[in-house]
PDB file of C-alpha atoms in Angstrom:
ATOM      1  CA  MET A 159      18.567  -1.165 -14.635  1.00 42.00           C
ATOM      2  CA  LEU A 160      20.109  -2.366 -19.045  1.00 43.00           C
ATOM      3  CA  ASN A 161      19.705  -2.054 -21.846  1.00 44.00           C
ATOM      4  CA  LEU A 162      20.434  -5.549 -22.881  1.00 55.00           C
ATOM      5  CA  SER A 163      18.158  -8.125 -23.605  1.00 65.00           C
ATOM      6  CA  ALA A 164      16.526 -11.119 -21.533  1.00 67.00           C
ATOM      7  CA  LEU A 165      17.962 -13.064 -24.061  1.00 73.00           C
ATOM      8  CA  THR A 166      22.007 -11.603 -23.468  1.00 79.00           C
ATOM      9  CA  LEU A 167      21.080 -12.763 -20.102  1.00 79.00           C
ATOM     10  CA  ILE A 168      19.879 -15.871 -20.595  1.00 82.00           C
ATOM     11  CA  ILE A 169      22.181 -16.658 -22.876  1.00 89.00           C
ATOM     12  CA  PRO A 170      26.132 -16.807 -21.176  1.00 90.00           C
ATOM     13  CA  LEU A 171      24.522 -18.068 -18.562  1.00 87.00           C
ATOM     14  CA  ILE A 172      23.017 -21.157 -20.477  1.00 90.00           C
ATOM     15  CA  THR A 173      27.026 -22.041 -21.464  1.00 93.00           C
ATOM     16  CA  GLY A 174      28.375 -21.534 -18.207  1.00 90.00           C
ATOM     17  CA  ILE A 175      25.654 -23.969 -17.066  1.00 89.00           C
ATOM     18  CA  LEU A 176      26.437 -26.757 -20.123  1.00 92.00           C
ATOM     19  CA  LEU A 177      30.530 -26.210 -19.484  1.00 92.00           C
ATOM     20  CA  GLY A 178      30.526 -26.247 -16.617  1.00 88.00           C
ATOM     21  CA  TYR A 179      28.415 -29.837 -16.747  1.00 87.00           C
ATOM     22  CA  PHE A 180      30.155 -31.810 -19.101  1.00 88.00           C
ATOM     23  CA  LEU A 181      34.031 -30.320 -17.771  1.00 85.00           C
ATOM     24  CA  ARG A 182      32.269 -32.090 -14.138  1.00 84.00           C
ATOM     25  CA  GLU A 183      34.366 -34.821 -14.565  1.00 74.00           C
ATOM     26  CA  LYS A 184      37.112 -31.955 -14.893  1.00 71.00           C
ATOM     27  CA  ARG A 185      39.876 -31.164 -12.935  1.00 64.00           C
ATOM     28  CA  ARG A 186      38.442 -28.011 -10.138  1.00 65.00           C
ATOM     29  CA  VAL A 187      39.033 -24.423 -10.478  1.00 67.00           C
ATOM     30  CA  SER A 188      39.011 -21.639  -7.882  1.00 73.00           C
ATOM     31  CA  LEU A 189      36.949 -19.506  -9.931  1.00 77.00           C
ATOM     32  CA  ASP A 190      36.668 -17.400  -6.867  1.00 78.00           C
ATOM     33  CA  LYS A 191      39.203 -14.318  -7.677  1.00 83.00           C
ATOM     34  CA  VAL A 192      37.483 -14.270 -11.275  1.00 85.00           C
ATOM     35  CA  SER A 193      33.992 -13.493  -9.892  1.00 84.00           C
ATOM     36  CA  LEU A 194      35.425 -11.304  -7.261  1.00 87.00           C
ATOM     37  CA  ILE A 195      36.733  -9.305  -9.585  1.00 90.00           C
ATOM     38  CA  ALA A 196      34.201  -8.499 -11.559  1.00 89.00           C
ATOM     39  CA  ILE A 197      31.564  -8.033  -8.914  1.00 87.00           C
ATOM     40  CA  VAL A 198      33.637  -5.247  -8.062  1.00 91.00           C
ATOM     41  CA  VAL A 199      34.144  -4.318 -11.642  1.00 92.00           C
ATOM     42  CA  LEU A 200      29.954  -4.551 -12.161  1.00 88.00           C
ATOM     43  CA  ILE A 201      29.503  -2.896  -8.400  1.00 87.00           C
ATOM     44  CA  PHE A 202      32.351   0.082  -9.223  1.00 91.00           C
ATOM     45  CA  SER A 203      30.439   0.932 -12.616  1.00 90.00           C
ATOM     46  CA  LEU A 204      27.088   0.228 -10.673  1.00 85.00           C
ATOM     47  CA  GLY A 205      28.003   3.253  -8.097  1.00 88.00           C
ATOM     48  CA  PHE A 206      29.437   5.612 -11.487  1.00 91.00           C
ATOM     49  CA  SER A 207      25.977   5.031 -12.836  1.00 86.00           C
ATOM     50  CA  ILE A 208      24.334   7.376  -9.947  1.00 85.00           C
ATOM     51  CA  GLY A 209      27.462   9.342  -9.713  1.00 88.00           C
ATOM     52  CA  SER A 210      27.131  10.276 -12.402  1.00 88.00           C
ATOM     53  CA  ASN A 211      23.152  10.541 -13.195  1.00 87.00           C
ATOM     54  CA  SER A 212      22.877  14.534 -11.879  1.00 87.00           C
ATOM     55  CA  GLU A 213      19.308  14.421 -12.217  1.00 83.00           C
ATOM     56  CA  LEU A 214      18.612  11.304  -9.615  1.00 83.00           C
ATOM     57  CA  LEU A 215      20.886  12.744  -7.749  1.00 86.00           C
ATOM     58  CA  ASN A 216      18.705  16.485  -7.800  1.00 87.00           C
ATOM     59  CA  SER A 217      15.607  14.867  -6.840  1.00 84.00           C
ATOM     60  CA  MET A 218      17.817  12.279  -3.472  1.00 83.00           C
ATOM     61  CA  PRO A 219      17.124  15.658  -0.507  1.00 88.00           C
ATOM     62  CA  ARG A 220      12.899  16.148  -1.676  1.00 85.00           C
ATOM     63  CA  ILE A 221      11.806  12.110  -2.625  1.00 90.00           C
ATOM     64  CA  GLY A 222      14.567  10.840  -0.805  1.00 91.00           C
ATOM     65  CA  LEU A 223      12.360   9.541   2.141  1.00 94.00           C
ATOM     66  CA  THR A 224       9.842   8.885   1.909  1.00 95.00           C
ATOM     67  CA  ALA A 225      10.807   6.486  -1.386  1.00 95.00           C
ATOM     68  CA  LEU A 226      13.639   5.318   1.284  1.00 96.00           C
ATOM     69  CA  VAL A 227      10.519   4.419   3.354  1.00 96.00           C
ATOM     70  CA  MET A 228       8.372   3.058   0.363  1.00 96.00           C
ATOM     71  CA  SER A 229      11.218   0.757  -0.610  1.00 97.00           C
ATOM     72  CA  VAL A 230      12.007  -0.020   2.787  1.00 97.00           C
ATOM     73  CA  LEU A 231       8.365  -1.922   3.263  1.00 97.00           C
ATOM     74  CA  ALA A 232       8.670  -3.326   0.243  1.00 97.00           C
ATOM     75  CA  ILE A 233      11.415  -5.849   0.731  1.00 97.00           C
ATOM     76  CA  ILE A 234      10.070  -6.615   4.016  1.00 97.00           C
ATOM     77  CA  PHE A 235       6.622  -7.861   2.834  1.00 97.00           C
ATOM     78  CA  SER A 236       8.507  -9.914   0.808  1.00 97.00           C
ATOM     79  CA  VAL A 237      10.964 -11.577   2.577  1.00 97.00           C
ATOM     80  CA  PHE A 238       7.844 -12.019   4.942  1.00 97.00           C
ATOM     81  CA  PHE A 239       5.874 -13.896   1.791  1.00 97.00           C
ATOM     82  CA  VAL A 240       9.295 -15.253   0.910  1.00 96.00           C
ATOM     83  CA  LYS A 241       9.747 -17.005   4.243  1.00 95.00           C
ATOM     84  CA  LEU A 242       6.199 -17.542   4.420  1.00 94.00           C
ATOM     85  CA  ALA A 243       5.260 -18.807   1.025  1.00 93.00           C
ATOM     86  CA  ARG A 244       8.208 -21.190   1.002  1.00 90.00           C
ATOM     87  CA  ARG A 245       7.736 -22.838   4.700  1.00 90.00           C
ATOM     88  CA  ARG A 246       4.854 -23.429   3.379  1.00 89.00           C
ATOM     89  CA  VAL A 247       6.019 -24.735   0.479  1.00 88.00           C
ATOM     90  CA  ARG A 248       8.092 -26.394   2.585  1.00 80.00           C
ATOM     91  CA  MET A 249      10.533 -25.324  -0.156  1.00 79.00           C
ATOM     92  CA  GLU A 250      14.406 -26.660   0.939  1.00 71.00           C
TER      93      GLU A 250
ATOM     94  CA  MET B 222      33.372  -9.450   0.680  1.00 72.00           C
ATOM     95  CA  ILE B 223      30.858  -6.686   1.974  1.00 78.00           C
ATOM     96  CA  LYS B 224      34.053  -4.452   2.466  1.00 84.00           C
ATOM     97  CA  TYR B 225      35.205  -4.529  -0.886  1.00 87.00           C
ATOM     98  CA  ILE B 226      31.536  -4.351  -2.774  1.00 84.00           C
ATOM     99  CA  LEU B 227      30.993  -1.428  -0.533  1.00 86.00           C
ATOM    100  CA  THR B 228      33.987   0.855  -1.280  1.00 91.00           C
ATOM    101  CA  ALA B 229      33.620  -0.554  -4.799  1.00 90.00           C
ATOM    102  CA  LEU B 230      30.728   0.950  -4.137  1.00 87.00           C
ATOM    103  CA  ALA B 231      31.539   4.256  -2.894  1.00 91.00           C
ATOM    104  CA  ILE B 232      34.473   4.754  -5.210  1.00 94.00           C
ATOM    105  CA  GLY B 233      31.900   4.253  -8.663  1.00 90.00           C
ATOM    106  CA  VAL B 234      29.281   6.689  -6.606  1.00 90.00           C
ATOM    107  CA  ILE B 235      32.849   9.439  -6.426  1.00 93.00           C
ATOM    108  CA  ALA B 236      33.954   8.961  -9.390  1.00 91.00           C
ATOM    109  CA  GLY B 237      31.003   9.241 -11.637  1.00 90.00           C
ATOM    110  CA  TYR B 238      30.725  12.714  -9.294  1.00 91.00           C
ATOM    111  CA  LEU B 239      33.375  13.848  -9.957  1.00 91.00           C
ATOM    112  CA  ASN B 240      33.405  13.018 -14.145  1.00 90.00           C
ATOM    113  CA  ASN B 241      30.524  13.923 -14.198  1.00 87.00           C
ATOM    114  CA  ASN B 242      30.985  17.596 -12.421  1.00 86.00           C
ATOM    115  CA  PHE B 243      35.086  18.670 -12.964  1.00 85.00           C
ATOM    116  CA  GLY B 244      36.276  16.969 -17.101  1.00 77.00           C
ATOM    117  CA  SER B 245      34.333  13.569 -18.078  1.00 73.00           C
ATOM    118  CA  LEU B 246      37.880  11.341 -18.544  1.00 76.00           C
ATOM    119  CA  VAL B 247      35.776   9.364 -20.047  1.00 78.00           C
ATOM    120  CA  ALA B 248      32.272   9.422 -21.293  1.00 80.00           C
ATOM    121  CA  ASN B 249      29.940   8.436 -18.368  1.00 78.00           C
ATOM    122  CA  SER B 250      28.140   4.984 -20.414  1.00 79.00           C
ATOM    123  CA  TRP B 251      31.523   3.840 -21.315  1.00 79.00           C
ATOM    124  CA  VAL B 252      31.875   2.321 -17.760  1.00 82.00           C
ATOM    125  CA  SER B 253      27.788   2.649 -17.026  1.00 78.00           C
ATOM    126  CA  ASP B 254      27.501   0.317 -20.160  1.00 80.00           C
ATOM    127  CA  TYR B 255      30.219  -1.043 -21.415  1.00 86.00           C
ATOM    128  CA  LEU B 256      31.814  -1.994 -18.417  1.00 88.00           C
ATOM    129  CA  PHE B 257      28.072  -2.996 -16.233  1.00 85.00           C
ATOM    130  CA  ASN B 258      27.097  -5.634 -19.591  1.00 86.00           C
ATOM    131  CA  ALA B 259      30.930  -6.349 -19.932  1.00 90.00           C
ATOM    132  CA  SER B 260      30.986  -7.243 -15.628  1.00 89.00           C
ATOM    133  CA  LEU B 261      28.462  -8.576 -16.048  1.00 85.00           C
ATOM    134  CA  ILE B 262      28.332 -11.158 -18.717  1.00 89.00           C
ATOM    135  CA  LEU B 263      31.733 -12.105 -17.730  1.00 91.00           C
ATOM    136  CA  LEU B 264      29.881 -13.177 -13.791  1.00 87.00           C
ATOM    137  CA  LEU B 265      26.469 -14.907 -15.356  1.00 85.00           C
ATOM    138  CA  PHE B 266      28.684 -17.109 -17.346  1.00 91.00           C
ATOM    139  CA  VAL B 267      31.165 -18.327 -14.684  1.00 89.00           C
ATOM    140  CA  MET B 268      28.112 -18.952 -11.900  1.00 85.00           C
ATOM    141  CA  GLY B 269      26.242 -20.412 -14.479  1.00 86.00           C
ATOM    142  CA  LEU B 270      29.987 -22.519 -15.148  1.00 88.00           C
ATOM    143  CA  VAL B 271      30.176 -23.402 -10.985  1.00 85.00           C
ATOM    144  CA  PHE B 272      26.489 -24.425 -10.680  1.00 84.00           C
ATOM    145  CA  GLY B 273      26.902 -26.403 -13.910  1.00 86.00           C
ATOM    146  CA  MET B 274      29.664 -28.268 -11.665  1.00 86.00           C
ATOM    147  CA  ASP B 275      28.338 -28.475  -8.236  1.00 82.00           C
ATOM    148  CA  LYS B 276      26.551 -32.032  -8.794  1.00 82.00           C
ATOM    149  CA  GLU B 277      24.408 -31.131  -5.307  1.00 80.00           C
ATOM    150  CA  ALA B 278      23.309 -28.208  -6.344  1.00 78.00           C
ATOM    151  CA  THR B 279      22.142 -29.237 -10.135  1.00 78.00           C
ATOM    152  CA  SER B 280      20.284 -32.408  -7.734  1.00 82.00           C
ATOM    153  CA  LYS B 281      19.104 -29.545  -5.432  1.00 79.00           C
ATOM    154  CA  MET B 282      17.439 -27.540  -8.027  1.00 77.00           C
ATOM    155  CA  LYS B 283      15.834 -31.140  -9.737  1.00 80.00           C
ATOM    156  CA  ARG B 284      14.332 -31.618  -6.844  1.00 81.00           C
ATOM    157  CA  THR B 285      12.609 -27.697  -6.078  1.00 79.00           C
ATOM    158  CA  GLY B 286      11.084 -28.089  -9.446  1.00 82.00           C
ATOM    159  CA  PRO B 287       8.357 -25.798 -10.340  1.00 84.00           C
ATOM    160  CA  LYS B 288       7.980 -24.503  -6.524  1.00 86.00           C
ATOM    161  CA  ILE B 289      10.110 -21.660  -7.789  1.00 89.00           C
ATOM    162  CA  LEU B 290       7.105 -20.240  -9.358  1.00 91.00           C
ATOM    163  CA  VAL B 291       5.697 -19.091  -5.524  1.00 94.00           C
ATOM    164  CA  VAL B 292       9.234 -16.760  -5.165  1.00 95.00           C
ATOM    165  CA  PRO B 293       8.179 -14.091  -7.736  1.00 96.00           C
ATOM    166  CA  ILE B 294       4.144 -15.435  -5.755  1.00 96.00           C
ATOM    167  CA  ALA B 295       4.962 -13.932  -2.662  1.00 97.00           C
ATOM    168  CA  VAL B 296       7.636 -10.921  -3.820  1.00 97.00           C
ATOM    169  CA  ALA B 297       4.346  -9.771  -6.471  1.00 97.00           C
ATOM    170  CA  LEU B 298       1.747  -9.850  -3.560  1.00 97.00           C
ATOM    171  CA  GLY B 299       4.707  -8.600  -0.317  1.00 97.00           C
ATOM    172  CA  SER B 300       6.063  -5.645  -2.803  1.00 98.00           C
ATOM    173  CA  ILE B 301       1.645  -3.907  -3.947  1.00 97.00           C
ATOM    174  CA  LEU B 302       1.236  -4.879   0.223  1.00 97.00           C
ATOM    175  CA  GLY B 303       4.258  -2.498   0.825  1.00 97.00           C
ATOM    176  CA  GLY B 304       3.230  -0.260  -1.653  1.00 97.00           C
ATOM    177  CA  LEU B 305      -0.408   0.156  -0.151  1.00 97.00           C
ATOM    178  CA  VAL B 306       0.675  -0.169   3.356  1.00 97.00           C
ATOM    179  CA  GLY B 307       2.858   2.937   2.708  1.00 96.00           C
ATOM    180  CA  GLY B 308       0.889   4.809   0.834  1.00 96.00           C
ATOM    181  CA  LEU B 309      -1.448   4.816   3.925  1.00 96.00           C
ATOM    182  CA  ILE B 310       1.643   5.049   6.914  1.00 96.00           C
ATOM    183  CA  LEU B 311       2.810   8.213   5.033  1.00 95.00           C
ATOM    184  CA  ARG B 312      -0.527   9.642   3.296  1.00 94.00           C
ATOM    185  CA  LEU B 313       0.135   9.756  -0.661  1.00 94.00           C
ATOM    186  CA  ASP B 314      -2.102   8.167  -3.195  1.00 94.00           C
ATOM    187  CA  VAL B 315      -2.856   4.994  -2.553  1.00 95.00           C
ATOM    188  CA  PHE B 316      -3.197   2.466  -6.017  1.00 95.00           C
ATOM    189  CA  ALA B 317      -0.138   4.747  -7.332  1.00 96.00           C
ATOM    190  CA  SER B 318       2.501   3.861  -4.844  1.00 96.00           C
ATOM    191  CA  MET B 319       1.220   0.416  -4.895  1.00 97.00           C
ATOM    192  CA  ALA B 320       2.179   0.506  -8.705  1.00 97.00           C
ATOM    193  CA  ALA B 321       5.489   1.991  -8.197  1.00 97.00           C
ATOM    194  CA  SER B 322       6.467  -0.791  -5.408  1.00 97.00           C
ATOM    195  CA  ALA B 323       5.047  -3.213  -8.449  1.00 97.00           C
ATOM    196  CA  GLY B 324       8.268  -2.471 -10.365  1.00 95.00           C
ATOM    197  CA  TYR B 325      10.356  -4.393  -8.013  1.00 96.00           C
ATOM    198  CA  GLY B 326      13.687  -3.242  -8.472  1.00 94.00           C
ATOM    199  CA  TRP B 327      13.129  -2.678 -12.228  1.00 92.00           C
ATOM    200  CA  TYR B 328      14.343   1.589 -11.676  1.00 88.00           C
ATOM    201  CA  THR B 329      14.589   2.461 -15.607  1.00 84.00           C
ATOM    202  CA  LEU B 330      11.313   0.199 -16.605  1.00 87.00           C
ATOM    203  CA  THR B 331       8.882   2.246 -12.995  1.00 91.00           C
ATOM    204  CA  GLY B 332      10.427   5.062 -13.364  1.00 89.00           C
ATOM    205  CA  PRO B 333       9.722   6.726 -17.526  1.00 87.00           C
ATOM    206  CA  LEU B 334       6.096   4.793 -16.857  1.00 90.00           C
ATOM    207  CA  MET B 335       5.456   5.642 -13.540  1.00 91.00           C
ATOM    208  CA  GLY B 336       5.232   9.405 -14.900  1.00 89.00           C
ATOM    209  CA  GLN B 337       3.087   8.560 -17.733  1.00 88.00           C
ATOM    210  CA  ILE B 338       0.564   7.625 -15.495  1.00 89.00           C
ATOM    211  CA  PHE B 339       0.447   9.183 -13.380  1.00 91.00           C
ATOM    212  CA  GLY B 340       2.890  12.245 -13.187  1.00 88.00           C
ATOM    213  CA  ALA B 341       6.682  13.676 -12.764  1.00 85.00           C
ATOM    214  CA  GLU B 342       6.066  13.765  -9.092  1.00 88.00           C
ATOM    215  CA  TRP B 343       5.601  10.545  -8.634  1.00 92.00           C
ATOM    216  CA  GLY B 344       7.552   9.098 -11.723  1.00 90.00           C
ATOM    217  CA  ALA B 345      10.613  10.587  -9.920  1.00 89.00           C
ATOM    218  CA  LEU B 346       9.381   8.326  -6.872  1.00 93.00           C
ATOM    219  CA  GLY B 347       9.212   5.777  -8.684  1.00 93.00           C
ATOM    220  CA  PHE B 348      12.665   5.630 -10.172  1.00 91.00           C
ATOM    221  CA  VAL B 349      15.075   6.382  -6.105  1.00 92.00           C
ATOM    222  CA  LEU B 350      12.117   4.130  -4.939  1.00 95.00           C
ATOM    223  CA  ASN B 351      13.015   1.104  -7.429  1.00 95.00           C
ATOM    224  CA  PHE B 352      16.784   2.550  -6.924  1.00 92.00           C
ATOM    225  CA  LEU B 353      16.854   2.158  -3.422  1.00 95.00           C
ATOM    226  CA  ARG B 354      15.721  -1.540  -3.636  1.00 96.00           C
ATOM    227  CA  GLU B 355      18.201  -2.507  -5.124  1.00 94.00           C
ATOM    228  CA  LEU B 356      21.293  -0.224  -3.210  1.00 93.00           C
ATOM    229  CA  LEU B 357      19.879  -1.876   0.623  1.00 95.00           C
ATOM    230  CA  THR B 358      20.133  -5.297  -1.675  1.00 96.00           C
ATOM    231  CA  ILE B 359      23.373  -4.826  -2.435  1.00 94.00           C
ATOM    232  CA  VAL B 360      24.097  -2.962   1.247  1.00 93.00           C
ATOM    233  CA  THR B 361      21.927  -6.094   3.338  1.00 95.00           C
ATOM    234  CA  VAL B 362      23.082  -9.402   2.284  1.00 94.00           C
ATOM    235  CA  SER B 363      24.927 -10.415   5.025  1.00 93.00           C
ATOM    236  CA  LEU B 364      22.545  -9.572   7.688  1.00 94.00           C
ATOM    237  CA  MET B 365      19.033 -10.491   5.084  1.00 95.00           C
ATOM    238  CA  VAL B 366      20.881 -14.222   4.248  1.00 94.00           C
ATOM    239  CA  LYS B 367      20.793 -14.581   8.048  1.00 94.00           C
ATOM    240  CA  ILE B 368      17.071 -13.965   8.473  1.00 93.00           C
ATOM    241  CA  ASP B 369      16.393 -16.346   6.001  1.00 93.00           C
ATOM    242  CA  LYS B 370      17.986 -17.851   2.778  1.00 92.00           C
ATOM    243  CA  TYR B 371      16.518 -16.678   0.352  1.00 94.00           C
ATOM    244  CA  ALA B 372      15.541 -13.684   2.263  1.00 96.00           C
ATOM    245  CA  PRO B 373      18.401 -11.713  -0.581  1.00 97.00           C
ATOM    246  CA  ILE B 374      16.396 -12.879  -3.562  1.00 97.00           C
ATOM    247  CA  ALA B 375      12.938 -11.208  -1.929  1.00 97.00           C
ATOM    248  CA  SER B 376      14.949  -8.062  -1.027  1.00 97.00           C
ATOM    249  CA  GLY B 377      16.129  -8.268  -4.496  1.00 96.00           C
ATOM    250  CA  GLY B 378      12.916  -8.630  -6.413  1.00 96.00           C
ATOM    251  CA  ALA B 379      13.486  -8.056 -10.284  1.00 94.00           C
ATOM    252  CA  THR B 380      17.292  -6.702 -10.076  1.00 94.00           C
ATOM    253  CA  THR B 381      17.754 -10.930  -9.054  1.00 95.00           C
ATOM    254  CA  MET B 382      18.955 -11.882 -12.913  1.00 90.00           C
ATOM    255  CA  ASP B 383      20.776  -9.220 -12.958  1.00 87.00           C
ATOM    256  CA  THR B 384      22.571  -7.037 -10.898  1.00 89.00           C
ATOM    257  CA  THR B 385      22.277  -8.153  -7.516  1.00 93.00           C
ATOM    258  CA  LEU B 386      22.241 -11.606  -8.471  1.00 93.00           C
ATOM    259  CA  PRO B 387      26.795 -12.011  -8.152  1.00 92.00           C
ATOM    260  CA  ILE B 388      26.391 -11.168  -4.317  1.00 93.00           C
ATOM    261  CA  LEU B 389      23.519 -13.496  -3.785  1.00 93.00           C
ATOM    262  CA  VAL B 390      25.157 -16.439  -5.194  1.00 92.00           C
ATOM    263  CA  ARG B 391      28.248 -15.730  -3.203  1.00 90.00           C
ATOM    264  CA  TYR B 392      26.607 -14.394   0.173  1.00 91.00           C
ATOM    265  CA  CYS B 393      23.193 -17.388  -0.568  1.00 91.00           C
ATOM    266  CA  GLY B 394      25.349 -20.588  -2.545  1.00 88.00           C
ATOM    267  CA  SER B 395      25.617 -22.071  -5.474  1.00 86.00           C
ATOM    268  CA  ASP B 396      22.896 -24.016  -5.390  1.00 87.00           C
ATOM    269  CA  VAL B 397      20.615 -20.571  -5.579  1.00 91.00           C
ATOM    270  CA  LEU B 398      21.006 -19.559  -8.923  1.00 91.00           C
ATOM    271  CA  ILE B 399      18.473 -20.615 -10.924  1.00 90.00           C
ATOM    272  CA  VAL B 400      15.650 -19.027  -8.263  1.00 92.00           C
ATOM    273  CA  ALA B 401      16.830 -16.064  -7.797  1.00 94.00           C
ATOM    274  CA  PHE B 402      17.373 -15.750 -11.392  1.00 92.00           C
ATOM    275  CA  SER B 403      14.002 -17.215 -12.531  1.00 92.00           C
ATOM    276  CA  SER B 404      12.716 -15.769 -10.243  1.00 94.00           C
ATOM    277  CA  GLY B 405      13.582 -12.253 -11.116  1.00 93.00           C
ATOM    278  CA  PHE B 406      13.107 -12.779 -14.612  1.00 90.00           C
ATOM    279  CA  ILE B 407       9.562 -13.432 -13.912  1.00 92.00           C
ATOM    280  CA  LEU B 408       9.432 -10.503 -11.684  1.00 94.00           C
ATOM    281  CA  THR B 409      11.095  -8.399 -14.988  1.00 91.00           C
ATOM    282  CA  VAL B 410       8.470  -9.205 -16.985  1.00 88.00           C
ATOM    283  CA  ILE B 411       5.738  -9.335 -15.044  1.00 91.00           C
ATOM    284  CA  ALA B 412       6.292  -5.911 -13.795  1.00 92.00           C
ATOM    285  CA  PRO B 413       4.936  -3.312 -16.259  1.00 90.00           C
ATOM    286  CA  PHE B 414       1.764  -5.924 -16.374  1.00 91.00           C
ATOM    287  CA  THR B 415       1.330  -5.432 -13.160  1.00 94.00           C
ATOM    288  CA  ILE B 416       2.056  -1.752 -12.693  1.00 94.00           C
ATOM    289  CA  ILE B 417      -0.223  -0.796 -15.476  1.00 91.00           C
ATOM    290  CA  ALA B 418      -3.084  -3.557 -13.721  1.00 93.00           C
ATOM    291  CA  ILE B 419      -2.803  -1.002 -11.187  1.00 94.00           C
ATOM    292  CA  ALA B 420      -2.788   1.728 -12.831  1.00 91.00           C
ATOM    293  CA  SER B 421      -6.005   0.785 -14.689  1.00 89.00           C
ATOM    294  CA  LEU B 422      -7.473   0.052 -11.406  1.00 88.00           C
ATOM    295  CA  ALA B 423      -7.175   3.402 -10.528  1.00 85.00           C
ATOM    296  CA  GLN B 424      -8.777   4.274 -12.544  1.00 80.00           C
ATOM    297  CA  LEU B 425     -11.584   1.736 -12.107  1.00 81.00           C
ATOM    298  CA  SER B 426     -12.339   3.045  -9.021  1.00 75.00           C
ATOM    299  CA  SER B 427     -11.527   6.397  -8.845  1.00 65.00           C
ATOM    300  CA  PRO B 428     -14.322   8.131  -8.575  1.00 61.00           C
ATOM    301  CA  LEU B 429     -15.339   5.908  -5.220  1.00 56.00           C
ATOM    302  CA  PHE B 430     -12.296   8.275  -4.063  1.00 51.00           C
ATOM    303  CA  LEU B 431     -13.521  12.074  -5.535  1.00 44.00           C
TER     304      LEU B 431
END
């Protein structure tokens, strides 16, 4: 995943929430463009780390299909359980 | 939106491959660590800001309250069950496959940990399986959100506290921010414990299977 500790993720998030809360009544700024650009940069660098990881790429032909089947199953069951649980506790 | 993401991903993969194999223009770590972390921190701040300013999102969050814990628990159970079914279908060691799926998408942890416990082959599989989970979450987000508002969060597992969070918020709305982040956070915390717990279960039960 990454070399950041959970704290380095929580701090900017909380700072943003608090600042947003206090800026509520002020004029609205559109952050759509900023976040879209940052998402593109983030996904690009994720792709970059995949493309430059020769170990990962080399292991793909051997275990790729097994890993794909298993990851799809993990996703399907997770989605199913969350859907079920959400209905159970009546979560919006 | 999704076409920007997929294009960025594809160009990133190609750029990383070329950079690694045909003369390094920049250090690999500059992009995959520095650029990645900088954009992630900026995004977390911006998402927090949008969430904090959104009256509806915050009040909805207050109403949901402790119910949000249901999501990571369901994801953990679903992932482990998925691992069990996968192990049975593919005729693999079911404990190892359950443990590998209990990485919840955190591949940098699951790879090395699985390698240590179950050997190199499972280390590679644990890495690729969880890595594909993250990739599939990004690629399928626009379809997933049609199944259920929280389906992309379920799919993302532990990655919903960082890499996949900005995309989820874009697709599911600002009000899922806390559910997604907390689910990813909890799954990140419990991933090493569940992997080790399943591994010790395997050791306990091995006489039965031998």
